[in-house]
Short mmCIF file of C-alpha atoms and ligand atoms in Angstrom, two decimals:
data_model
loop_
_atom_site.label_atom_id
_atom_site.label_comp_id
_atom_site.label_asym_id
_atom_site.label_seq_id
_atom_site.Cartn_x
_atom_site.Cartn_y
_atom_site.Cartn_z
CA MET A 1 -10.09 -1.59 -28.24
CA ARG A 2 -7.11 -3.50 -27.64
CA TRP A 3 -4.99 -2.54 -24.71
CA VAL A 4 -1.50 -3.27 -23.25
CA TYR A 5 -0.46 -4.55 -19.84
CA SER A 6 2.62 -5.75 -18.15
CA PRO A 7 2.73 -7.25 -14.56
CA ALA A 8 6.17 -5.96 -14.23
CA HIS A 9 4.83 -2.77 -12.78
CA VAL A 10 4.68 -4.22 -9.60
CA LEU A 11 8.56 -4.51 -9.38
CA HIS A 12 8.39 -0.46 -8.69
CA ASP A 13 6.90 -0.75 -5.26
CA PRO A 14 7.48 2.20 -3.17
CA VAL A 15 6.59 2.17 0.66
CA HIS A 16 7.07 5.83 1.44
CA GLU A 17 7.74 9.09 -0.52
CA VAL A 18 8.85 12.29 1.14
CA GLN A 19 6.40 15.17 0.91
CA PHE A 20 6.99 18.63 2.63
CA GLY A 21 9.84 16.89 4.36
CA VAL A 22 7.85 14.10 6.07
CA PRO A 23 7.81 10.29 5.04
CA VAL A 24 4.43 9.59 4.11
CA PRO A 25 2.83 6.31 2.56
CA ALA A 26 3.54 6.28 -1.25
CA TYR A 27 0.59 7.31 -3.49
CA GLU A 28 2.07 6.09 -6.68
CA VAL A 29 1.64 2.35 -5.74
CA PRO A 30 1.02 -1.15 -7.64
CA ALA A 31 -2.50 -1.12 -6.57
CA ARG A 32 -3.48 1.70 -8.65
CA ALA A 33 -2.66 -0.22 -12.17
CA GLU A 34 -4.31 -3.42 -10.71
CA ALA A 35 -7.68 -1.36 -9.95
CA ILE A 36 -7.53 -0.26 -13.63
CA ARG A 37 -6.57 -3.72 -14.78
CA GLU A 38 -9.62 -5.08 -13.05
CA ALA A 39 -12.13 -2.52 -14.08
CA MET A 40 -10.64 -3.33 -17.87
CA GLU A 41 -10.93 -6.77 -17.67
CA ALA A 42 -14.84 -6.70 -16.43
CA ASP A 43 -15.51 -5.15 -19.79
CA ASP A 44 -15.94 -7.41 -22.86
CA SER A 45 -15.24 -4.38 -25.17
CA PHE A 46 -11.61 -4.56 -24.29
CA GLU A 47 -9.05 -6.84 -25.36
CA ARG A 48 -5.70 -7.14 -23.16
CA ILE A 49 -2.47 -7.90 -24.87
CA ALA A 50 1.12 -8.18 -23.65
CA PRO A 51 4.03 -5.67 -24.66
CA SER A 52 6.65 -6.52 -26.86
CA GLU A 53 10.23 -5.64 -26.14
CA HIS A 54 11.58 -2.65 -27.78
CA GLY A 55 14.80 -2.08 -26.27
CA VAL A 56 16.61 0.85 -24.75
CA GLU A 57 17.10 2.77 -28.03
CA PRO A 58 13.83 4.54 -28.32
CA ILE A 59 14.41 5.68 -24.79
CA LEU A 60 17.85 7.15 -25.59
CA ARG A 61 16.05 9.07 -28.57
CA VAL A 62 14.34 11.11 -25.85
CA HIS A 63 16.61 11.01 -22.69
CA GLU A 64 20.08 11.92 -21.90
CA PRO A 65 21.87 8.59 -21.80
CA ARG A 66 24.08 9.41 -18.68
CA MET A 67 20.57 9.47 -16.85
CA VAL A 68 19.23 6.44 -18.11
CA HIS A 69 22.59 4.59 -17.31
CA PHE A 70 22.37 6.00 -13.75
CA LEU A 71 18.86 4.59 -13.31
CA GLU A 72 19.96 1.06 -14.75
CA GLU A 73 22.67 0.99 -11.97
CA ALA A 74 21.20 2.89 -9.32
CA TRP A 75 19.93 0.35 -7.15
CA ALA A 76 23.12 -1.92 -7.29
CA GLN A 77 24.89 0.92 -6.20
CA TRP A 78 22.98 2.24 -3.61
CA ALA A 79 22.77 -1.24 -2.20
CA GLU A 80 26.56 -1.67 -1.96
CA HIS A 81 26.81 1.82 -0.49
CA HIS A 82 24.48 0.93 2.23
CA ARG A 83 26.20 -2.19 2.92
CA ARG A 84 29.52 -0.35 3.31
CA ARG A 85 27.85 2.29 5.50
CA ALA A 86 26.17 -0.10 7.50
CA ALA A 87 29.43 -1.88 8.31
CA GLY A 88 30.33 1.43 10.27
CA PRO A 89 28.74 2.85 13.30
CA VAL A 90 25.64 4.11 11.42
CA ASP A 91 23.32 1.09 10.88
CA HIS A 92 22.92 -2.68 11.91
CA PRO A 93 24.62 -4.36 8.97
CA ASP A 94 21.31 -6.36 8.58
CA ALA A 95 19.28 -3.36 8.33
CA PRO A 96 17.26 -3.45 5.17
CA VAL A 97 18.23 -1.14 2.47
CA PRO A 98 15.69 1.65 2.33
CA ALA A 99 14.77 3.12 -1.10
CA LEU A 100 17.24 5.62 -2.62
CA ILE A 101 15.71 9.14 -2.35
CA PRO A 102 17.79 12.15 -2.86
CA ASP A 103 18.24 14.79 -0.43
CA SER A 104 20.82 17.34 -1.99
CA PHE A 105 19.78 18.57 -5.59
CA LEU A 106 21.79 20.34 -8.60
CA HIS A 107 19.92 23.57 -8.16
CA PRO A 108 21.05 25.63 -11.17
CA ALA A 109 22.23 28.55 -8.89
CA ILE A 110 25.11 26.30 -7.57
CA ARG A 111 26.76 26.48 -10.99
CA GLU A 112 25.69 29.90 -12.23
CA GLY A 113 28.19 31.37 -14.19
CA MET A 114 30.33 28.30 -13.91
CA GLY A 115 29.41 25.91 -16.38
CA SER A 116 28.17 22.41 -15.84
CA SER A 117 29.37 20.08 -13.02
CA PRO A 118 30.83 16.73 -13.84
CA GLU A 119 28.49 13.93 -12.41
CA PRO A 120 29.83 12.56 -9.08
CA ARG A 121 30.52 9.00 -9.82
CA GLN A 122 30.95 7.23 -6.44
CA ASN A 123 28.01 8.55 -4.29
CA PRO A 124 24.76 6.85 -5.30
CA VAL A 125 22.88 9.97 -3.39
CA ALA A 126 24.79 12.70 -5.13
CA ARG A 127 23.99 11.01 -8.39
CA ALA A 128 20.21 10.90 -7.50
CA GLY A 129 20.52 14.64 -6.60
CA MET A 130 22.01 15.37 -9.97
CA TRP A 131 19.55 13.40 -11.77
CA GLY A 132 16.35 13.82 -9.72
CA PHE A 133 14.52 16.97 -8.88
CA GLU A 134 12.46 16.19 -5.74
CA THR A 135 11.83 13.61 -2.81
CA MET A 136 8.50 11.80 -3.79
CA THR A 137 10.19 9.54 -6.49
CA PRO A 138 11.86 6.88 -4.61
CA ILE A 139 14.09 4.17 -6.41
CA GLY A 140 13.78 0.67 -5.34
CA PRO A 141 15.43 -2.72 -6.30
CA GLY A 142 12.97 -3.19 -9.25
CA THR A 143 12.20 0.46 -10.51
CA TYR A 144 14.31 0.24 -13.41
CA ARG A 145 12.86 -2.89 -14.63
CA ALA A 146 9.49 -1.76 -14.06
CA ALA A 147 10.08 1.64 -15.90
CA ARG A 148 11.51 0.11 -18.84
CA ALA A 149 8.31 -2.37 -18.98
CA ALA A 150 6.19 1.07 -18.99
CA VAL A 151 8.14 2.16 -21.83
CA ASP A 152 7.54 -1.11 -23.72
CA VAL A 153 3.73 -0.88 -22.84
CA ALA A 154 3.63 2.62 -24.44
CA LEU A 155 5.52 1.53 -27.47
CA THR A 156 3.51 -1.46 -28.10
CA ALA A 157 0.24 0.62 -27.99
CA ALA A 158 1.85 2.89 -30.44
CA ASP A 159 2.66 0.14 -32.69
CA LEU A 160 -1.17 -1.16 -32.57
CA VAL A 161 -2.13 2.40 -33.95
CA LEU A 162 0.78 2.41 -36.38
CA ASP A 163 -0.67 -0.89 -37.79
CA GLY A 164 -3.97 0.31 -38.29
CA GLN A 165 -5.85 0.41 -34.96
CA PRO A 166 -7.84 3.67 -34.56
CA ALA A 167 -7.00 3.62 -30.82
CA ALA A 168 -5.23 1.62 -28.55
CA TYR A 169 -4.40 2.03 -24.52
CA GLY A 170 -1.26 1.41 -22.65
CA LEU A 171 -1.58 1.10 -18.83
CA CYS A 172 1.61 2.49 -18.37
CA ARG A 173 3.42 2.39 -14.66
CA PRO A 174 5.24 4.01 -13.58
CA PRO A 175 3.78 7.15 -15.20
CA GLY A 176 6.03 9.41 -17.37
CA HIS A 177 4.94 12.95 -18.10
CA HIS A 178 7.16 14.70 -15.27
CA ALA A 179 10.28 13.31 -16.62
CA PRO A 180 12.19 15.98 -18.81
CA ARG A 181 14.98 15.02 -21.11
CA ALA A 182 17.47 14.81 -18.51
CA ALA A 183 15.84 14.26 -14.98
CA PHE A 184 13.39 11.79 -13.11
CA GLY A 185 10.73 13.10 -10.75
CA GLY A 186 7.08 13.23 -9.98
CA TYR A 187 6.60 9.52 -9.62
CA CYS A 188 8.09 9.46 -13.30
CA PHE A 189 11.44 7.85 -14.34
CA PHE A 190 11.03 7.53 -18.50
CA ASN A 191 8.50 9.91 -20.34
CA ASN A 192 6.36 7.14 -21.74
CA ALA A 193 4.22 9.63 -23.66
CA ALA A 194 7.24 11.59 -25.15
CA ILE A 195 8.93 8.52 -26.29
CA ALA A 196 5.66 7.18 -27.93
CA ALA A 197 5.26 10.21 -29.67
CA GLU A 198 8.65 10.35 -31.04
CA HIS A 199 8.20 6.63 -32.17
CA LEU A 200 5.14 7.61 -34.01
CA ALA A 201 6.85 10.64 -35.48
CA GLY A 202 10.03 8.69 -36.30
CA ALA A 203 8.18 6.00 -37.94
CA THR A 204 5.85 7.94 -40.32
CA GLY A 205 7.52 11.42 -40.63
CA GLU A 206 3.91 12.87 -39.63
CA ARG A 207 3.37 15.17 -37.03
CA VAL A 208 2.00 14.34 -33.60
CA ALA A 209 -0.33 15.89 -31.07
CA ILE A 210 -0.22 15.28 -27.55
CA LEU A 211 -3.05 15.92 -25.05
CA ASP A 212 -2.15 15.92 -21.41
CA LEU A 213 -5.28 15.43 -19.24
CA ASP A 214 -3.52 14.75 -15.72
CA TYR A 215 -4.28 17.16 -13.17
CA HIS A 216 -0.62 18.06 -13.14
CA HIS A 217 1.29 19.74 -15.68
CA GLY A 218 3.46 17.54 -17.77
CA ASN A 219 6.40 19.58 -17.52
CA GLY A 220 8.46 16.88 -18.72
CA THR A 221 6.90 16.47 -22.10
CA GLN A 222 6.79 19.99 -22.46
CA GLN A 223 10.47 20.44 -21.97
CA ILE A 224 11.15 17.99 -24.30
CA PHE A 225 9.43 19.25 -27.56
CA TYR A 226 9.64 22.79 -26.30
CA ARG A 227 11.74 23.79 -29.40
CA ARG A 228 10.20 21.32 -31.71
CA ALA A 229 7.76 22.27 -34.40
CA ASN A 230 6.48 18.53 -35.31
CA VAL A 231 5.15 17.81 -31.97
CA LEU A 232 2.27 19.92 -30.44
CA TYR A 233 1.77 19.85 -26.44
CA VAL A 234 -1.57 20.86 -25.01
CA SER A 235 -2.13 20.42 -21.38
CA LEU A 236 -5.05 21.34 -19.14
CA HIS A 237 -4.11 21.43 -15.22
CA GLY A 238 -4.10 22.82 -11.83
CA ASP A 239 -2.63 26.39 -12.14
CA PRO A 240 1.29 26.27 -11.45
CA ASP A 241 0.97 29.18 -8.96
CA ARG A 242 -0.68 26.41 -6.49
CA ALA A 243 -0.08 23.11 -7.88
CA TYR A 244 2.63 20.86 -8.59
CA PRO A 245 5.20 20.99 -10.51
CA TYR A 246 5.29 24.57 -9.72
CA PHE A 247 7.94 25.77 -12.52
CA ALA A 248 6.21 25.13 -15.68
CA GLY A 249 2.72 24.95 -17.10
CA TRP A 250 2.26 28.89 -17.44
CA ALA A 251 -0.13 30.13 -19.76
CA GLU A 252 2.64 32.25 -21.20
CA GLU A 253 4.89 29.43 -22.29
CA THR A 254 4.02 28.65 -25.96
CA GLY A 255 7.13 27.09 -27.19
CA ALA A 256 10.77 28.53 -28.26
CA GLY A 257 12.58 28.64 -31.61
CA PRO A 258 11.08 26.57 -34.15
CA GLY A 259 8.56 25.24 -31.46
CA ILE A 260 6.80 28.70 -31.26
CA GLY A 261 2.94 28.17 -30.98
CA ALA A 262 3.36 24.31 -30.50
CA THR A 263 2.68 24.57 -26.70
CA LEU A 264 -0.87 25.43 -25.02
CA ASN A 265 -0.81 25.42 -21.45
CA ILE A 266 -4.54 25.97 -20.18
CA PRO A 267 -4.08 26.44 -16.19
CA LEU A 268 -7.25 25.93 -14.35
CA PRO A 269 -8.63 26.88 -10.57
CA GLU A 270 -9.15 24.83 -7.52
CA GLY A 271 -12.36 23.16 -7.55
CA CYS A 272 -12.74 23.15 -11.44
CA SER A 273 -16.28 21.42 -12.35
CA ASP A 274 -17.32 19.24 -15.02
CA ARG A 275 -18.67 21.99 -16.95
CA ALA A 276 -15.92 24.40 -16.48
CA TYR A 277 -13.51 21.56 -17.57
CA LEU A 278 -15.37 20.68 -20.56
CA THR A 279 -15.62 24.34 -21.93
CA GLU A 280 -11.59 24.68 -21.55
CA LEU A 281 -11.18 21.18 -23.21
CA ARG A 282 -12.81 22.86 -26.22
CA ARG A 283 -10.01 25.27 -26.47
CA GLY A 284 -7.49 22.45 -26.34
CA LEU A 285 -9.04 20.20 -28.80
CA GLU A 286 -9.69 23.33 -31.22
CA ALA A 287 -5.63 23.84 -31.21
CA ILE A 288 -5.08 20.23 -31.90
CA ARG A 289 -7.60 20.27 -34.85
CA SER A 290 -5.93 23.38 -36.31
CA TYR A 291 -2.40 21.76 -35.82
CA ARG A 292 -3.84 18.91 -38.72
CA CYS A 293 -1.78 16.04 -37.99
CA PRO A 294 -3.05 12.19 -37.95
CA PHE A 295 -1.71 10.76 -34.54
CA LEU A 296 -2.60 11.94 -31.19
CA VAL A 297 -1.16 10.86 -27.89
CA VAL A 298 -3.16 11.23 -24.68
CA SER A 299 -1.53 11.44 -21.22
CA LEU A 300 -4.61 10.25 -19.26
CA GLY A 301 -4.33 11.04 -15.54
CA VAL A 302 -7.54 10.59 -13.60
CA ASP A 303 -6.46 12.56 -10.71
CA THR A 304 -8.74 15.33 -12.03
CA HIS A 305 -11.33 13.29 -9.93
CA ARG A 306 -13.11 14.92 -7.25
CA GLU A 307 -12.04 12.35 -4.82
CA ASP A 308 -8.26 12.33 -5.62
CA PRO A 309 -6.48 12.69 -2.37
CA ILE A 310 -3.83 15.08 -3.71
CA CYS A 311 -5.46 17.14 -6.24
CA ASP A 312 -8.18 19.70 -5.89
CA PHE A 313 -10.45 19.69 -9.10
CA ALA A 314 -14.09 18.33 -8.61
CA LEU A 315 -14.76 16.04 -11.77
CA THR A 316 -17.19 13.37 -11.54
CA THR A 317 -16.95 9.74 -12.74
CA PRO A 318 -19.21 10.01 -15.67
CA VAL A 319 -17.67 13.02 -17.26
CA TYR A 320 -14.48 10.93 -18.11
CA GLU A 321 -16.57 9.30 -20.83
CA GLU A 322 -17.91 12.62 -22.22
CA ILE A 323 -14.28 13.80 -22.41
CA GLY A 324 -13.24 10.49 -24.01
CA GLN A 325 -16.28 11.02 -26.68
CA ARG A 326 -14.91 14.71 -27.45
CA VAL A 327 -11.34 13.50 -28.14
CA ARG A 328 -12.83 10.71 -30.29
CA GLY A 329 -14.48 13.59 -32.34
CA LEU A 330 -10.91 14.58 -33.24
CA GLY A 331 -11.11 11.53 -35.48
CA MET A 332 -7.41 10.96 -35.13
CA ARG A 333 -5.44 7.69 -34.64
CA THR A 334 -5.19 7.83 -30.71
CA VAL A 335 -2.67 6.20 -28.29
CA VAL A 336 -3.94 6.42 -24.73
CA LEU A 337 -1.10 6.30 -21.88
CA GLN A 338 -1.69 6.12 -18.18
CA GLU A 339 -0.46 8.78 -16.11
CA GLY A 340 -1.76 9.87 -12.65
CA GLY A 341 -4.75 8.98 -10.46
CA TYR A 342 -4.56 8.15 -6.99
CA HIS A 343 -8.31 7.76 -5.37
CA LEU A 344 -8.26 3.70 -5.79
CA PRO A 345 -12.02 3.12 -5.85
CA SER A 346 -12.48 5.75 -8.80
CA ILE A 347 -9.70 5.15 -10.98
CA GLY A 348 -10.85 2.05 -12.75
CA PRO A 349 -14.44 3.39 -13.48
CA SER A 350 -12.68 6.71 -14.50
CA VAL A 351 -10.19 5.33 -17.13
CA ARG A 352 -12.74 2.78 -18.65
CA GLY A 353 -15.38 5.59 -19.05
CA PHE A 354 -12.59 7.72 -20.87
CA LEU A 355 -11.74 4.64 -22.98
CA ARG A 356 -15.19 3.90 -23.80
CA GLY A 357 -15.81 7.37 -25.07
CA VAL A 358 -12.59 7.26 -27.11
CA ASP A 359 -13.70 3.68 -28.39
CA GLY A 360 -17.44 4.79 -29.39
CA THR A 361 -18.73 1.95 -27.13
CA ALA A 362 -19.87 4.82 -24.78
CA THR A 363 -23.08 4.01 -22.64
CA PRO A 364 -26.03 5.65 -24.29
CA ALA A 365 -27.43 8.38 -22.38
CA PRO A 366 -30.68 7.43 -20.73
CA PRO A 367 -33.89 8.76 -22.27
CA ALA A 368 -35.02 12.09 -21.20
ZN1 LIG B 401 -0.96 14.02 -11.93
#
């Protein structure tokens, strides 16, 4: 299998995120993608290729242009804002510019019954609070370039499949599935999987299925396609009653308008085992099979692993190969894109195992 990697991901290098109001060391760090890269490079059945540039147009087909524009200029505006502020009594002028993290959000209730707010133009903190939805997704000097490169990785993987490869993998970082049309958050800026799905649908006129295997519900992907009949979204995830992103991912959400029936959420309990996961996966794969389309995009998060520091499932490393084999059993042309996974020692073997399963190069089971 060919897989796509860009070293530009290291340009997004957050030091802290703010969880429960407290700065903690960032989880979504460059070492994640490097751990996966090392595992992939240790396996001769995978061939690494570089992404090609696709420009901003495929992003604008999915995301609000004003948000894309904000992300492009956010760091420069924030650095300038910080310098001006530092010239006053607040900070030393030579103090390093911290990452931009919003602290005031455009909660819908603020504007209830009043129509929408214009975008505040002058203050980058206000703009970040308009386009961001939480405090765990810092914007640094290289964030925009890394996020653009992640989209190129996703689109290049999609192109491999359009060109006839049965499957391809894009090591996207930062991840994407939490980003809805007009917001960033959940470590995500641009929705790589949604952009790839739109690219496949646009290039071929065919329908596309998305299977989201990350521990967290892909609220962004669901939102983008919620009213669309030509993209099926299926997700297995921690029940939003306890798990981030809390406000989407309920089983009752099945799509709206022309998209009714094209969303399937499978919320799962704490401690979900290999066996329970595989049982529920069958239901998701059945829905994809019944949808009858040639293309599949997999949002692959391995934060479902039992060792993951921020999630609560109990999957073991070997089960990822089994999951990959079952995805292979769909017989669809498959683009696998990286989402989450935060336990550095296990993410490489888990991702590689899944891809070996998809590729049909899985390790044969030992004789009984
Ligand atoms: Zn996740």
